[in-house]
XYZ file of C-alpha atoms in Angstrom:
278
model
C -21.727 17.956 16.142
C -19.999 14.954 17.097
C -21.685 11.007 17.179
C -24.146 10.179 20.191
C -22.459 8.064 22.671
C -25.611 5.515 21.647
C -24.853 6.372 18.096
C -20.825 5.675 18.618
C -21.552 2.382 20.600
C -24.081 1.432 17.715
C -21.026 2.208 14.772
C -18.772 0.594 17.299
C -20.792 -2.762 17.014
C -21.259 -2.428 13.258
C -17.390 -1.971 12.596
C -15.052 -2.780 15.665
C -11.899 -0.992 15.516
C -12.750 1.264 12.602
C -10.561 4.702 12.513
C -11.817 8.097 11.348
C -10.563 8.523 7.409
C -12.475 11.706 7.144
C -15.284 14.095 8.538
C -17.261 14.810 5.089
C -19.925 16.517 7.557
C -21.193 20.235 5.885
C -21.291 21.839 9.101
C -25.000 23.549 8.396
C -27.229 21.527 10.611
C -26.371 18.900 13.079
C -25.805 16.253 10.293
C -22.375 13.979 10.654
C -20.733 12.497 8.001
C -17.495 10.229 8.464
C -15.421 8.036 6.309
C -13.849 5.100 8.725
C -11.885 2.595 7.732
C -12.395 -0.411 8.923
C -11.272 -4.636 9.313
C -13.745 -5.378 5.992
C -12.617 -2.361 4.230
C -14.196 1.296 4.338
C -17.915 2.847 4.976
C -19.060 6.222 4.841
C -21.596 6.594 8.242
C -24.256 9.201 8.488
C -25.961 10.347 11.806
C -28.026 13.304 12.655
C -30.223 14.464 15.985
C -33.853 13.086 17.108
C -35.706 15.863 15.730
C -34.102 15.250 12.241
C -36.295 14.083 9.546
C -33.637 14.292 6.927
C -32.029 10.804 7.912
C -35.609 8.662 7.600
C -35.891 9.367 4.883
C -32.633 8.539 3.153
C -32.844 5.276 5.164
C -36.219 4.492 3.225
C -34.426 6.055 -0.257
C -31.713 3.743 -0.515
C -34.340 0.589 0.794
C -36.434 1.753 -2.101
C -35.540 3.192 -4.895
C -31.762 3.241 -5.382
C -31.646 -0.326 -7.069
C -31.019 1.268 -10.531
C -28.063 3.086 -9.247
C -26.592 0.313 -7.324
C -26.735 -2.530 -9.975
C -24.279 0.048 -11.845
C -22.035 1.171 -8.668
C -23.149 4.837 -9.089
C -24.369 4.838 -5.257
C -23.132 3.187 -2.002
C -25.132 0.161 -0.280
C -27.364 0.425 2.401
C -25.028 -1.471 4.872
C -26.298 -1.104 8.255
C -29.417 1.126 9.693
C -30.442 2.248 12.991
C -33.542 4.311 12.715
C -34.309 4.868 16.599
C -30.555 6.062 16.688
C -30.916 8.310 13.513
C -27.860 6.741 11.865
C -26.888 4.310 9.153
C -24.174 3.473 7.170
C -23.053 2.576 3.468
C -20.792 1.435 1.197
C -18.066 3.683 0.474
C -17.312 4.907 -2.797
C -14.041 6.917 -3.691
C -14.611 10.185 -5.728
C -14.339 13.921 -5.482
C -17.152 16.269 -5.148
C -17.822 17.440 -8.616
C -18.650 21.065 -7.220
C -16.117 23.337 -7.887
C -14.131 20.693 -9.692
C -13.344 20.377 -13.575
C -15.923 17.857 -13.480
C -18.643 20.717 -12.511
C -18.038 22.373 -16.497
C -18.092 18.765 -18.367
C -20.892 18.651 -20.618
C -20.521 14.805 -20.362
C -20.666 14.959 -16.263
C -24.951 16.526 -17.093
C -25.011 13.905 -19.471
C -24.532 11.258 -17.071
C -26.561 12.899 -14.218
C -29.291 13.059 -16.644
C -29.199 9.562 -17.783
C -28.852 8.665 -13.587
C -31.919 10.509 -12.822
C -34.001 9.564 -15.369
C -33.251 5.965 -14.602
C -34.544 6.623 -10.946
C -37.452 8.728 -11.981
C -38.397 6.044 -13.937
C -39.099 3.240 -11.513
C -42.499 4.167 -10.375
C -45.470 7.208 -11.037
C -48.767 7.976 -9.023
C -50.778 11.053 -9.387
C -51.886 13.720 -6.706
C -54.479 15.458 -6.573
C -52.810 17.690 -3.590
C -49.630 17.981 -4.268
C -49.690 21.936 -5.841
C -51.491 23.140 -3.038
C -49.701 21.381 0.034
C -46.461 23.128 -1.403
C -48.016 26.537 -1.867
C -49.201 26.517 1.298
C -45.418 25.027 2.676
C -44.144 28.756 1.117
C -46.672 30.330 2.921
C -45.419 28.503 5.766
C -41.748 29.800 5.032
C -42.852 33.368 4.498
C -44.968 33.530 7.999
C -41.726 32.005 9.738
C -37.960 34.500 10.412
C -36.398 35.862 7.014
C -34.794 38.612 5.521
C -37.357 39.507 2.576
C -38.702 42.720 2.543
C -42.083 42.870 3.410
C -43.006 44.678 -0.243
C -41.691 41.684 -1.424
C -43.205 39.279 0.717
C -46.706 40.942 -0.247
C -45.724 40.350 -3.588
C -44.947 36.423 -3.534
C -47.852 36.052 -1.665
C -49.840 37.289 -4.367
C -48.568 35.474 -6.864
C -48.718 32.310 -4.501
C -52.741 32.861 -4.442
C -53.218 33.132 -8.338
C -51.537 29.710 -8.841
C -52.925 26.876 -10.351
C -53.179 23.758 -8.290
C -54.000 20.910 -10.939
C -53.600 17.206 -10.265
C -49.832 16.077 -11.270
C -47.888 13.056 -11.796
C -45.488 12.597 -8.958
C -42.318 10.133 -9.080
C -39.238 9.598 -6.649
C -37.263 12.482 -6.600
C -33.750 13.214 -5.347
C -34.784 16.506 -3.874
C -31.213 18.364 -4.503
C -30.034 17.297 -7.824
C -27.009 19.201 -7.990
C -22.987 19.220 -8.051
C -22.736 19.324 -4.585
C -24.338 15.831 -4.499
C -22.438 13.784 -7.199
C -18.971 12.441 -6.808
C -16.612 11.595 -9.841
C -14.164 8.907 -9.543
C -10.938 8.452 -11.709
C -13.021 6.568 -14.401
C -14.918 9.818 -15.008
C -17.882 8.241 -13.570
C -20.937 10.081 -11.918
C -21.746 9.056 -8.555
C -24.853 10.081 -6.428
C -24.534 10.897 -2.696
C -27.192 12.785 0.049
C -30.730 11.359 -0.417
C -31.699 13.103 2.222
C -34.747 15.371 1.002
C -35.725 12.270 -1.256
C -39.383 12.135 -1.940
C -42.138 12.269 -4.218
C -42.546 15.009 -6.371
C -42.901 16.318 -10.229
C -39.728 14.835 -11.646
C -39.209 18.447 -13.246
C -38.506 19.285 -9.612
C -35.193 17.772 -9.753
C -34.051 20.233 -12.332
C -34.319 23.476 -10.092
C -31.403 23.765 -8.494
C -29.097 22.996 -11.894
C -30.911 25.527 -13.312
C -30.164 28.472 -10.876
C -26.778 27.355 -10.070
C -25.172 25.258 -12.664
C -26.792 26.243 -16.475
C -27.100 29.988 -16.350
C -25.072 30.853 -18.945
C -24.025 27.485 -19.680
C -26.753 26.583 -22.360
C -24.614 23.384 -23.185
C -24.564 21.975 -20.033
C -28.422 22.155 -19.665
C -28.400 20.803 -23.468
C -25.592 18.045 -22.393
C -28.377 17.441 -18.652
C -31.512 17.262 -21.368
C -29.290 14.565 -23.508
C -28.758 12.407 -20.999
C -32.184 12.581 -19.657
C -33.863 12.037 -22.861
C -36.436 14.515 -22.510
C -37.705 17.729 -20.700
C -40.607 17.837 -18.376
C -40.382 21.495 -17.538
C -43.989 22.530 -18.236
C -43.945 26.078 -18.373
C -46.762 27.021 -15.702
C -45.912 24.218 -13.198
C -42.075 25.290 -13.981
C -42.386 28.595 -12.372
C -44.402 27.700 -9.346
C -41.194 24.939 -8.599
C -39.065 27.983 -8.846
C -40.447 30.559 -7.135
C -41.384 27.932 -3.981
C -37.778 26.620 -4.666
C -36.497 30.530 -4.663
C -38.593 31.455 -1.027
C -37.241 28.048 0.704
C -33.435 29.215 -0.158
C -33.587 32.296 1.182
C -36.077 31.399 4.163
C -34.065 27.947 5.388
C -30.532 29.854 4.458
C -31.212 32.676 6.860
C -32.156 30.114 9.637
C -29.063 28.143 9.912
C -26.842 30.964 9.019
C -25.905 30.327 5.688
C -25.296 33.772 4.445
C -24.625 32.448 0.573
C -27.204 30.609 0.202
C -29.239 33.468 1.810
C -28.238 36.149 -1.292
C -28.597 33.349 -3.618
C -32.203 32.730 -2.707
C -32.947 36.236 -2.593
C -31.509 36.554 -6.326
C -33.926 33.636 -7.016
C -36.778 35.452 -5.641
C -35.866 38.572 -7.931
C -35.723 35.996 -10.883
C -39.345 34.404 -10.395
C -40.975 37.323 -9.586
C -39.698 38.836 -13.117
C -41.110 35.641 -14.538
C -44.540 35.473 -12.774
């Protein structure tokens, strides 16, 4: 997916003259992601369709809650935001993707993520009393919509959806996909956050999920190195394996929808994981 023409016009008025460094776009869903440079320098601009809801809130993330990462440079600034066109633009920050870099096996790169995200999870706290059961019923949700799990195992996860707890729990701001994929590191060695797309509020052991399926098993010191830096664990056992088994049936569900045959077998593995647990 290329720019709009309204969205192109819009980044045209924002930064006249500004060339095309880079398309940083995934290629998944129709999300764009370009690095221009431009007369005051370089921005990284971010655009998606009307129907995406992905963009909003990222817009609202970085008004929000990003101030502890930007009064240390670990983020790009909000520069420029155009919510009827779906597209914004920020800051640019130079770095490599820490997945499948060196960076990705550094005990000290989980030790500054950790330290990052607790400083953001730490801003604000509010409690719902609905939160357990809106996100059991969002699996349900994923299980009644086009998959590839087996129905034995559908009837399964379905059960063990229905015996779940659903207390009241404390909910913070939450990256939403805390993982390698979504931190740069720069030539200082420094962590920096990207995507705050899926930000929301949730249980800030929420945030852990995904670097524990695909970064720390088998890597005890990086999760050791994560816990460091975070200064604590908030992985309550119970409420731990209702994240990952929800966490498990979105993979495979929303991989299989936009074609993303990896992810697909990876949330199927994590569906074979929780249910061993529940």
């Amino acid at each position: 997916m290329a720019l709009s023409d309204a969205q192109q016009q819009t980044v045209d008025g924002w930064f006249p003259g500004a060339v095309v460094v880079a398309d940083l776009s995934w290629g998944l869903v129709d999300t764009v992601v370009l690095h221009l440079r431009h007369d005051g320098g370089e921005a990284v601009v971010k655009a998606a369709g009307p129907s995406d809801g992905h963009l909003p809130r990222e817009i609202a993330a970085h008004e929000r809650w990003t101030g502890p990462w930007r009064t240390t440079g670990r983020i790009g600034r909000l520069l420029h935001a155009d919510r009827d066109q779906n597209v914004f633009a920020l800051s640019y920050l130079p770095g490599v993707l820490v997945q499948d870099s060196p960076a990705a096996d550094d005990a000290d790169t989980y030790r500054q993520a950790g330290a990052l995200l607790a400083a953001y999870h730490a801003q604000a706290a509010r409690v719902s009393q609905s939160y357990e059961a809106q996100m059991d019923a969002r699996a349900i949700t994923w299980l009644d919509g086009e998959h590839r799990i087996s129905q034995g195992i559908v009837t399964r996860l379905r059960e063990v959806i229905a015996s779940h707890d659903q207390p009241a729990v404390e909910l913070v701001p939450t990256h939403g996909d805390w993982q390698t994929r979504n931190w740069l590191v720069n030539d200082d060695g420094q962590i920096l956050v990207i995507d705050l797309g899926r930000a929301d509020w949730r249980p800030a052991l929420t945030d852990f999920a995904r670097l524990a399926r695909r970064e720390w098993e088998g890597r005890p010191g990086l999760e050791r190195a994560f816990i460091e830096g975070y200064r604590g664990d908030p992985r309550e056992s119970a409420a731990w394996q209702r994240t990952l088994l929800r966490e498990a049936i979105g993979t495979a569900c929303w991989a299989y929808q936009v074609g993303a045959e990896d992810f697909e077998q990876e949330g199927h593995r994590m569906i074979r994981q929780a249910l061993a647990a529940a």
